[in-house]
Amino acid sequence: MSEVSVSILDCDFNNLNSEIEKVNNTNINYIHIDIMDGVFVDRNTKKLFDLDKISNLTDKNLDIHLMIENPLDSIDEYININPYLISFHIENNDKILKCINKIKSKGINAGIAINPNTNLNLLKPYLKDIDLVLVMSVFPGKGGQKFIDSTYERIQKLNYLKDDYDIKISVDGGVNNSNSKKLLELGSDILVSGSFLIKNSNILTAYKSLLNH
Ligand code: DX5
Ligand code: ZN
């Protein structure tokens, strides 16, 4: 069953209530929150998201994407809002198993995010422990970037690597209705889409066009 997660990084934060309300009026499955620390990527979004407020405005599952150095040190902040999923990056992280265990010990799904130029084989030791791989189809740091075409092959390879493990594949960056069909055909489970959905004058039509062709 294909699912959609909307990144609200580029939403209108001055009208957050109505932005979230628009999402609530669709069958979009998750709200994707992009946490950046200004170190792992240039931008810092730590103060952009009022996570308690967002949680209060929606019943949608929260999908937290951490683009931060040393995620183990601040994962508790995000565990406390009880999201559905927390993904952290495999790059520059020597405490991956500890991150996974900490997230899972609280009953939250654990995902590993992987950049477009990082070897997928590095995921192998963790595949038995995680719930999801967040395949980056742009270099993280900002919304509205162009989808990187080599992602298609990476999805295929990951599908082969994950073998019988029950892991979802989520794709993040530049996802729109011109690449969604192929991404789903190749075995993606969740499409993360930001600007295509949130900046569209009709989010419902845009959402449907991601899933139906
Ligand atoms: C990139 C973020 C993405 C991004 C998605 O650093 O992780 O989640 O905001 O936005 P679009 O769909 O506009 O690329
Ligand atoms: Zn993201």
PDB file of C-alpha atoms and ligand atoms in Angstrom:
ATOM      1  CA  MET A   1       0.000   0.000   0.000  1.00  0.00           C
ATOM      2  CA  SER A   2       1.655   3.249  -1.133  1.00  0.00           C
ATOM      3  CA  GLU A   3       1.790   6.098   1.316  1.00  0.00           C
ATOM      4  CA  VAL A   4       2.593   9.796   1.195  1.00  0.00           C
ATOM      5  CA  SER A   5       4.385  11.959   3.725  1.00  0.00           C
ATOM      6  CA  VAL A   6       4.200  15.734   3.296  1.00  0.00           C
ATOM      7  CA  SER A   7       7.289  17.768   4.182  1.00  0.00           C
ATOM      8  CA  ILE A   8       6.167  21.074   5.696  1.00  0.00           C
ATOM      9  CA  LEU A   9       9.638  22.670   5.496  1.00  0.00           C
ATOM     10  CA  ASP A  10       8.413  25.152   2.902  1.00  0.00           C
ATOM     11  CA  CYS A  11       4.920  25.726   4.225  1.00  0.00           C
ATOM     12  CA  ASP A  12       3.623  29.146   5.268  1.00  0.00           C
ATOM     13  CA  PHE A  13       4.629  29.224   8.934  1.00  0.00           C
ATOM     14  CA  ASN A  14       2.685  32.454   9.459  1.00  0.00           C
ATOM     15  CA  ASN A  15      -0.449  30.461   8.755  1.00  0.00           C
ATOM     16  CA  LEU A  16       0.541  27.156  10.290  1.00  0.00           C
ATOM     17  CA  ASN A  17      -2.949  26.304  11.507  1.00  0.00           C
ATOM     18  CA  SER A  18      -4.479  26.526   8.055  1.00  0.00           C
ATOM     19  CA  GLU A  19      -1.504  24.788   6.436  1.00  0.00           C
ATOM     20  CA  ILE A  20      -1.926  21.810   8.774  1.00  0.00           C
ATOM     21  CA  GLU A  21      -5.700  21.934   8.343  1.00  0.00           C
ATOM     22  CA  LYS A  22      -5.246  21.549   4.569  1.00  0.00           C
ATOM     23  CA  VAL A  23      -3.152  18.436   5.181  1.00  0.00           C
ATOM     24  CA  ASN A  24      -5.727  17.124   7.664  1.00  0.00           C
ATOM     25  CA  ASN A  25      -8.381  17.304   4.945  1.00  0.00           C
ATOM     26  CA  THR A  26      -6.509  14.808   2.759  1.00  0.00           C
ATOM     27  CA  ASN A  27      -5.574  11.161   3.174  1.00  0.00           C
ATOM     28  CA  ILE A  28      -1.882  12.038   3.343  1.00  0.00           C
ATOM     29  CA  ASN A  29      -0.443   9.526   5.811  1.00  0.00           C
ATOM     30  CA  TYR A  30       2.361  11.406   7.542  1.00  0.00           C
ATOM     31  CA  ILE A  31       3.703  14.883   8.222  1.00  0.00           C
ATOM     32  CA  HIS A  32       7.455  14.952   7.569  1.00  0.00           C
ATOM     33  CA  ILE A  33       9.441  17.316   9.790  1.00  0.00           C
ATOM     34  CA  ASP A  34      12.939  18.253   8.584  1.00  0.00           C
ATOM     35  CA  ILE A  35      15.182  19.021  11.556  1.00  0.00           C
ATOM     36  CA  MET A  36      18.505  20.614  10.508  1.00  0.00           C
ATOM     37  CA  ASP A  37      21.236  21.772  12.875  1.00  0.00           C
ATOM     38  CA  GLY A  38      23.321  24.148  10.748  1.00  0.00           C
ATOM     39  CA  VAL A  39      26.256  21.704  11.029  1.00  0.00           C
ATOM     40  CA  PHE A  40      25.276  18.470   9.287  1.00  0.00           C
ATOM     41  CA  VAL A  41      23.655  20.738   6.688  1.00  0.00           C
ATOM     42  CA  ASP A  42      23.981  24.522   6.371  1.00  0.00           C
ATOM     43  CA  ARG A  43      20.491  25.454   7.425  1.00  0.00           C
ATOM     44  CA  ASN A  44      19.224  25.380  10.997  1.00  0.00           C
ATOM     45  CA  THR A  45      15.530  24.597  11.445  1.00  0.00           C
ATOM     46  CA  LYS A  46      15.574  23.697  15.130  1.00  0.00           C
ATOM     47  CA  LYS A  47      13.468  26.719  16.053  1.00  0.00           C
ATOM     48  CA  LEU A  48      11.279  26.635  12.954  1.00  0.00           C
ATOM     49  CA  PHE A  49       9.034  23.839  14.134  1.00  0.00           C
ATOM     50  CA  ASP A  50       6.878  24.109  17.223  1.00  0.00           C
ATOM     51  CA  LEU A  51       6.475  20.365  17.578  1.00  0.00           C
ATOM     52  CA  ASP A  52       3.965  20.482  20.428  1.00  0.00           C
ATOM     53  CA  LYS A  53       1.802  22.858  18.438  1.00  0.00           C
ATOM     54  CA  ILE A  54       2.008  20.694  15.318  1.00  0.00           C
ATOM     55  CA  SER A  55       1.105  17.583  17.344  1.00  0.00           C
ATOM     56  CA  ASN A  56      -1.907  19.384  18.753  1.00  0.00           C
ATOM     57  CA  LEU A  57      -3.097  20.488  15.324  1.00  0.00           C
ATOM     58  CA  THR A  58      -3.154  17.053  13.713  1.00  0.00           C
ATOM     59  CA  ASP A  59      -3.828  13.365  14.198  1.00  0.00           C
ATOM     60  CA  LYS A  60      -1.493  12.513  11.322  1.00  0.00           C
ATOM     61  CA  ASN A  61       1.535  10.404  12.122  1.00  0.00           C
ATOM     62  CA  LEU A  62       4.680  12.483  12.524  1.00  0.00           C
ATOM     63  CA  ASP A  63       7.714  11.451  10.511  1.00  0.00           C
ATOM     64  CA  ILE A  64      10.836  13.127  11.897  1.00  0.00           C
ATOM     65  CA  HIS A  65      13.884  13.442   9.625  1.00  0.00           C
ATOM     66  CA  LEU A  66      16.977  14.417  11.592  1.00  0.00           C
ATOM     67  CA  MET A  67      19.750  16.061   9.589  1.00  0.00           C
ATOM     68  CA  ILE A  68      21.962  16.679  12.593  1.00  0.00           C
ATOM     69  CA  GLU A  69      25.411  15.758  13.912  1.00  0.00           C
ATOM     70  CA  ASN A  70      25.488  13.346  16.857  1.00  0.00           C
ATOM     71  CA  PRO A  71      21.777  12.515  16.762  1.00  0.00           C
ATOM     72  CA  LEU A  72      22.125  10.298  19.837  1.00  0.00           C
ATOM     73  CA  ASP A  73      22.691  13.424  21.957  1.00  0.00           C
ATOM     74  CA  SER A  74      19.378  15.075  21.115  1.00  0.00           C
ATOM     75  CA  ILE A  75      17.105  12.246  20.054  1.00  0.00           C
ATOM     76  CA  ASP A  76      15.204  12.457  23.376  1.00  0.00           C
ATOM     77  CA  GLU A  77      13.718  15.813  22.371  1.00  0.00           C
ATOM     78  CA  TYR A  78      12.052  14.125  19.426  1.00  0.00           C
ATOM     79  CA  ILE A  79      11.163  10.915  21.224  1.00  0.00           C
ATOM     80  CA  ASN A  80       9.236  13.038  23.727  1.00  0.00           C
ATOM     81  CA  ILE A  81       6.660  14.120  21.148  1.00  0.00           C
ATOM     82  CA  ASN A  82       5.977  10.454  20.413  1.00  0.00           C
ATOM     83  CA  PRO A  83       6.226  10.509  16.614  1.00  0.00           C
ATOM     84  CA  TYR A  84       5.468   7.494  14.446  1.00  0.00           C
ATOM     85  CA  LEU A  85       8.974   7.448  13.000  1.00  0.00           C
ATOM     86  CA  ILE A  86      12.382   8.994  13.597  1.00  0.00           C
ATOM     87  CA  SER A  87      15.008   8.776  10.858  1.00  0.00           C
ATOM     88  CA  PHE A  88      18.613   9.858  11.342  1.00  0.00           C
ATOM     89  CA  HIS A  89      21.490   9.859   8.859  1.00  0.00           C
ATOM     90  CA  ILE A  90      24.019   7.080   8.429  1.00  0.00           C
ATOM     91  CA  GLU A  91      26.757   9.594   7.498  1.00  0.00           C
ATOM     92  CA  ASN A  92      29.156  10.842  10.225  1.00  0.00           C
ATOM     93  CA  ASN A  93      27.520   8.663  12.826  1.00  0.00           C
ATOM     94  CA  ASP A  94      29.443   6.108  14.880  1.00  0.00           C
ATOM     95  CA  LYS A  95      26.550   5.378  17.243  1.00  0.00           C
ATOM     96  CA  ILE A  96      24.018   4.029  14.806  1.00  0.00           C
ATOM     97  CA  LEU A  97      22.980   0.985  16.797  1.00  0.00           C
ATOM     98  CA  LYS A  98      22.562   3.072  19.940  1.00  0.00           C
ATOM     99  CA  CYS A  99      20.326   5.502  18.044  1.00  0.00           C
ATOM    100  CA  ILE A 100      18.209   2.633  16.718  1.00  0.00           C
ATOM    101  CA  ASN A 101      17.870   1.027  20.131  1.00  0.00           C
ATOM    102  CA  LYS A 102      16.971   4.270  21.846  1.00  0.00           C
ATOM    103  CA  ILE A 103      14.214   5.035  19.343  1.00  0.00           C
ATOM    104  CA  LYS A 104      12.842   1.496  19.323  1.00  0.00           C
ATOM    105  CA  SER A 105      12.908   1.173  23.104  1.00  0.00           C
ATOM    106  CA  LYS A 106      10.181   3.824  23.180  1.00  0.00           C
ATOM    107  CA  GLY A 107       8.030   1.952  20.669  1.00  0.00           C
ATOM    108  CA  ILE A 108       8.854   4.398  17.862  1.00  0.00           C
ATOM    109  CA  ASN A 109       9.805   3.206  14.377  1.00  0.00           C
ATOM    110  CA  ALA A 110      13.460   3.748  13.503  1.00  0.00           C
ATOM    111  CA  GLY A 111      14.675   4.771  10.068  1.00  0.00           C
ATOM    112  CA  ILE A 112      18.094   5.382   8.576  1.00  0.00           C
ATOM    113  CA  ALA A 113      18.431   8.188   6.032  1.00  0.00           C
ATOM    114  CA  ILE A 114      21.090   7.848   3.350  1.00  0.00           C
ATOM    115  CA  ASN A 115      22.491  10.530   1.055  1.00  0.00           C
ATOM    116  CA  PRO A 116      22.596  10.138  -2.740  1.00  0.00           C
ATOM    117  CA  ASN A 117      26.366   9.482  -2.787  1.00  0.00           C
ATOM    118  CA  THR A 118      26.604   7.114   0.182  1.00  0.00           C
ATOM    119  CA  ASN A 119      27.185   3.421  -0.516  1.00  0.00           C
ATOM    120  CA  LEU A 120      24.002   1.462   0.128  1.00  0.00           C
ATOM    121  CA  ASN A 121      26.036  -1.521   1.348  1.00  0.00           C
ATOM    122  CA  LEU A 122      26.765   0.470   4.520  1.00  0.00           C
ATOM    123  CA  LEU A 123      23.161  -0.202   5.513  1.00  0.00           C
ATOM    124  CA  LYS A 124      23.668  -3.974   5.569  1.00  0.00           C
ATOM    125  CA  PRO A 125      24.605  -4.401   9.257  1.00  0.00           C
ATOM    126  CA  TYR A 126      21.481  -2.512  10.354  1.00  0.00           C
ATOM    127  CA  LEU A 127      18.822  -3.908   8.051  1.00  0.00           C
ATOM    128  CA  LYS A 128      17.699  -6.467  10.588  1.00  0.00           C
ATOM    129  CA  ASP A 129      17.078  -3.770  13.209  1.00  0.00           C
ATOM    130  CA  ILE A 130      15.402  -0.896  11.381  1.00  0.00           C
ATOM    131  CA  ASP A 131      11.878  -0.255  10.143  1.00  0.00           C
ATOM    132  CA  LEU A 132      12.621   2.035   7.223  1.00  0.00           C
ATOM    133  CA  VAL A 133      15.290   3.420   4.926  1.00  0.00           C
ATOM    134  CA  LEU A 134      14.883   7.049   3.896  1.00  0.00           C
ATOM    135  CA  VAL A 135      16.536   7.223   0.482  1.00  0.00           C
ATOM    136  CA  MET A 136      17.543  10.803  -0.242  1.00  0.00           C
ATOM    137  CA  SER A 137      16.854  11.786  -3.834  1.00  0.00           C
ATOM    138  CA  VAL A 138      18.490  15.197  -3.333  1.00  0.00           C
ATOM    139  CA  PHE A 139      21.374  16.288  -1.124  1.00  0.00           C
ATOM    140  CA  PRO A 140      19.712  17.331   2.117  1.00  0.00           C
ATOM    141  CA  GLY A 141      19.578  20.933   3.216  1.00  0.00           C
ATOM    142  CA  LYS A 142      16.648  22.532   1.452  1.00  0.00           C
ATOM    143  CA  GLY A 143      13.344  21.887  -0.241  1.00  0.00           C
ATOM    144  CA  GLY A 144      12.481  22.510  -3.878  1.00  0.00           C
ATOM    145  CA  GLN A 145      15.557  20.811  -5.365  1.00  0.00           C
ATOM    146  CA  LYS A 146      15.606  18.713  -8.511  1.00  0.00           C
ATOM    147  CA  PHE A 147      15.150  14.954  -8.132  1.00  0.00           C
ATOM    148  CA  ILE A 148      18.369  12.997  -8.821  1.00  0.00           C
ATOM    149  CA  ASP A 149      17.641  10.320 -11.435  1.00  0.00           C
ATOM    150  CA  SER A 150      20.138   7.762 -10.122  1.00  0.00           C
ATOM    151  CA  THR A 151      17.709   7.305  -7.208  1.00  0.00           C
ATOM    152  CA  TYR A 152      15.740   4.857  -9.361  1.00  0.00           C
ATOM    153  CA  GLU A 153      18.672   2.414  -9.477  1.00  0.00           C
ATOM    154  CA  ARG A 154      19.267   2.891  -5.769  1.00  0.00           C
ATOM    155  CA  ILE A 155      15.693   1.913  -4.974  1.00  0.00           C
ATOM    156  CA  GLN A 156      16.133  -1.236  -7.064  1.00  0.00           C
ATOM    157  CA  LYS A 157      19.406  -2.098  -5.364  1.00  0.00           C
ATOM    158  CA  LEU A 158      17.965  -1.471  -1.914  1.00  0.00           C
ATOM    159  CA  ASN A 159      15.010  -3.697  -2.672  1.00  0.00           C
ATOM    160  CA  TYR A 160      17.472  -6.450  -3.496  1.00  0.00           C
ATOM    161  CA  LEU A 161      19.616  -5.770  -0.404  1.00  0.00           C
ATOM    162  CA  LYS A 162      16.732  -5.713   2.043  1.00  0.00           C
ATOM    163  CA  ASP A 163      15.846  -9.243   1.004  1.00  0.00           C
ATOM    164  CA  ASP A 164      13.191 -10.659   3.342  1.00  0.00           C
ATOM    165  CA  TYR A 165      13.467  -7.995   6.033  1.00  0.00           C
ATOM    166  CA  ASP A 166      10.256  -6.120   6.648  1.00  0.00           C
ATOM    167  CA  ILE A 167      11.597  -2.646   5.921  1.00  0.00           C
ATOM    168  CA  LYS A 168       9.806   0.213   4.219  1.00  0.00           C
ATOM    169  CA  ILE A 169      11.525   2.282   1.575  1.00  0.00           C
ATOM    170  CA  SER A 170      10.787   5.995   1.701  1.00  0.00           C
ATOM    171  CA  VAL A 171      12.067   8.485  -0.895  1.00  0.00           C
ATOM    172  CA  ASP A 172      12.748  12.126  -0.044  1.00  0.00           C
ATOM    173  CA  GLY A 173      13.595  15.086  -2.256  1.00  0.00           C
ATOM    174  CA  GLY A 174      12.146  16.498  -5.459  1.00  0.00           C
ATOM    175  CA  VAL A 175       9.296  13.972  -5.498  1.00  0.00           C
ATOM    176  CA  ASN A 176       6.401  15.030  -7.729  1.00  0.00           C
ATOM    177  CA  ASN A 177       3.888  13.477 -10.110  1.00  0.00           C
ATOM    178  CA  SER A 178       6.454  13.100 -12.884  1.00  0.00           C
ATOM    179  CA  ASN A 179       8.645  10.660 -10.914  1.00  0.00           C
ATOM    180  CA  SER A 180       6.182   9.138  -8.425  1.00  0.00           C
ATOM    181  CA  LYS A 181       4.875   6.435 -10.771  1.00  0.00           C
ATOM    182  CA  LYS A 182       8.315   5.000 -11.448  1.00  0.00           C
ATOM    183  CA  LEU A 183       9.317   5.270  -7.793  1.00  0.00           C
ATOM    184  CA  LEU A 184       6.278   3.250  -6.757  1.00  0.00           C
ATOM    185  CA  GLU A 185       6.741   0.696  -9.550  1.00  0.00           C
ATOM    186  CA  LEU A 186      10.331   0.129  -8.414  1.00  0.00           C
ATOM    187  CA  GLY A 187       9.191  -0.646  -4.874  1.00  0.00           C
ATOM    188  CA  SER A 188       9.080   2.585  -2.881  1.00  0.00           C
ATOM    189  CA  ASP A 189       6.549   2.394  -0.058  1.00  0.00           C
ATOM    190  CA  ILE A 190       6.432   6.034   1.048  1.00  0.00           C
ATOM    191  CA  LEU A 191       6.821   9.154  -1.073  1.00  0.00           C
ATOM    192  CA  VAL A 192       7.991  12.200   0.871  1.00  0.00           C
ATOM    193  CA  SER A 193       6.959  15.303  -1.000  1.00  0.00           C
ATOM    194  CA  GLY A 194       7.370  18.914   0.074  1.00  0.00           C
ATOM    195  CA  SER A 195       7.073  21.808  -2.326  1.00  0.00           C
ATOM    196  CA  PHE A 196       5.048  19.870  -4.901  1.00  0.00           C
ATOM    197  CA  LEU A 197       2.286  19.338  -2.328  1.00  0.00           C
ATOM    198  CA  ILE A 198       2.522  22.240   0.047  1.00  0.00           C
ATOM    199  CA  LYS A 199       2.931  24.947  -2.578  1.00  0.00           C
ATOM    200  CA  ASN A 200       0.210  23.584  -4.810  1.00  0.00           C
ATOM    201  CA  SER A 201      -3.004  25.613  -4.837  1.00  0.00           C
ATOM    202  CA  ASN A 202      -4.916  22.344  -4.470  1.00  0.00           C
ATOM    203  CA  ILE A 203      -3.079  19.943  -2.184  1.00  0.00           C
ATOM    204  CA  LEU A 204      -5.769  17.271  -2.556  1.00  0.00           C
ATOM    205  CA  THR A 205      -5.459  17.114  -6.338  1.00  0.00           C
ATOM    206  CA  ALA A 206      -1.676  17.171  -6.056  1.00  0.00           C
ATOM    207  CA  TYR A 207      -1.724  14.338  -3.507  1.00  0.00           C
ATOM    208  CA  LYS A 208      -3.978  12.220  -5.704  1.00  0.00           C
ATOM    209  CA  SER A 209      -1.774  12.833  -8.721  1.00  0.00           C
ATOM    210  CA  LEU A 210       1.204  11.368  -6.823  1.00  0.00           C
ATOM    211  CA  LEU A 211      -0.579   8.062  -6.371  1.00  0.00           C
ATOM    212  CA  ASN A 212      -2.841   7.747  -9.428  1.00  0.00           C
ATOM    213  CA  HIS A 213      -1.633   7.955 -12.955  1.00  0.00           C
TER     214      HIS A 213
HETATM  215  C1  DX5 B   1      15.634  18.016   2.110  1.00  0.00           C
HETATM  216  C2  DX5 B   1      14.505  17.548   2.991  1.00  0.00           C
HETATM  217  C3  DX5 B   1      13.272  17.150   2.219  1.00  0.00           C
HETATM  218  C4  DX5 B   1      12.640  18.275   1.476  1.00  0.00           C
HETATM  219  C5  DX5 B   1      11.503  17.803   0.631  1.00  0.00           C
HETATM  220  O1  DX5 B   1      16.707  18.353   2.899  1.00  0.00           O
HETATM  221  O2  DX5 B   1      14.914  16.424   3.733  1.00  0.00           O
HETATM  222  O3  DX5 B   1      12.341  16.533   3.084  1.00  0.00           O
HETATM  223  O4  DX5 B   1      12.206  19.299   2.303  1.00  0.00           O
HETATM  224  O5  DX5 B   1      11.044  18.887  -0.125  1.00  0.00           O
HETATM  225  P1  DX5 B   1      10.892  18.822  -1.711  1.00  0.00           P
HETATM  226  O6  DX5 B   1       9.839  17.797  -2.002  1.00  0.00           O
HETATM  227  O7  DX5 B   1      10.475  20.211  -2.070  1.00  0.00           O
HETATM  228  O8  DX5 B   1      12.221  18.433  -2.284  1.00  0.00           O
HETATM  229 ZN    ZN B   2      13.320  15.255   4.690  1.00  0.00          ZN
END
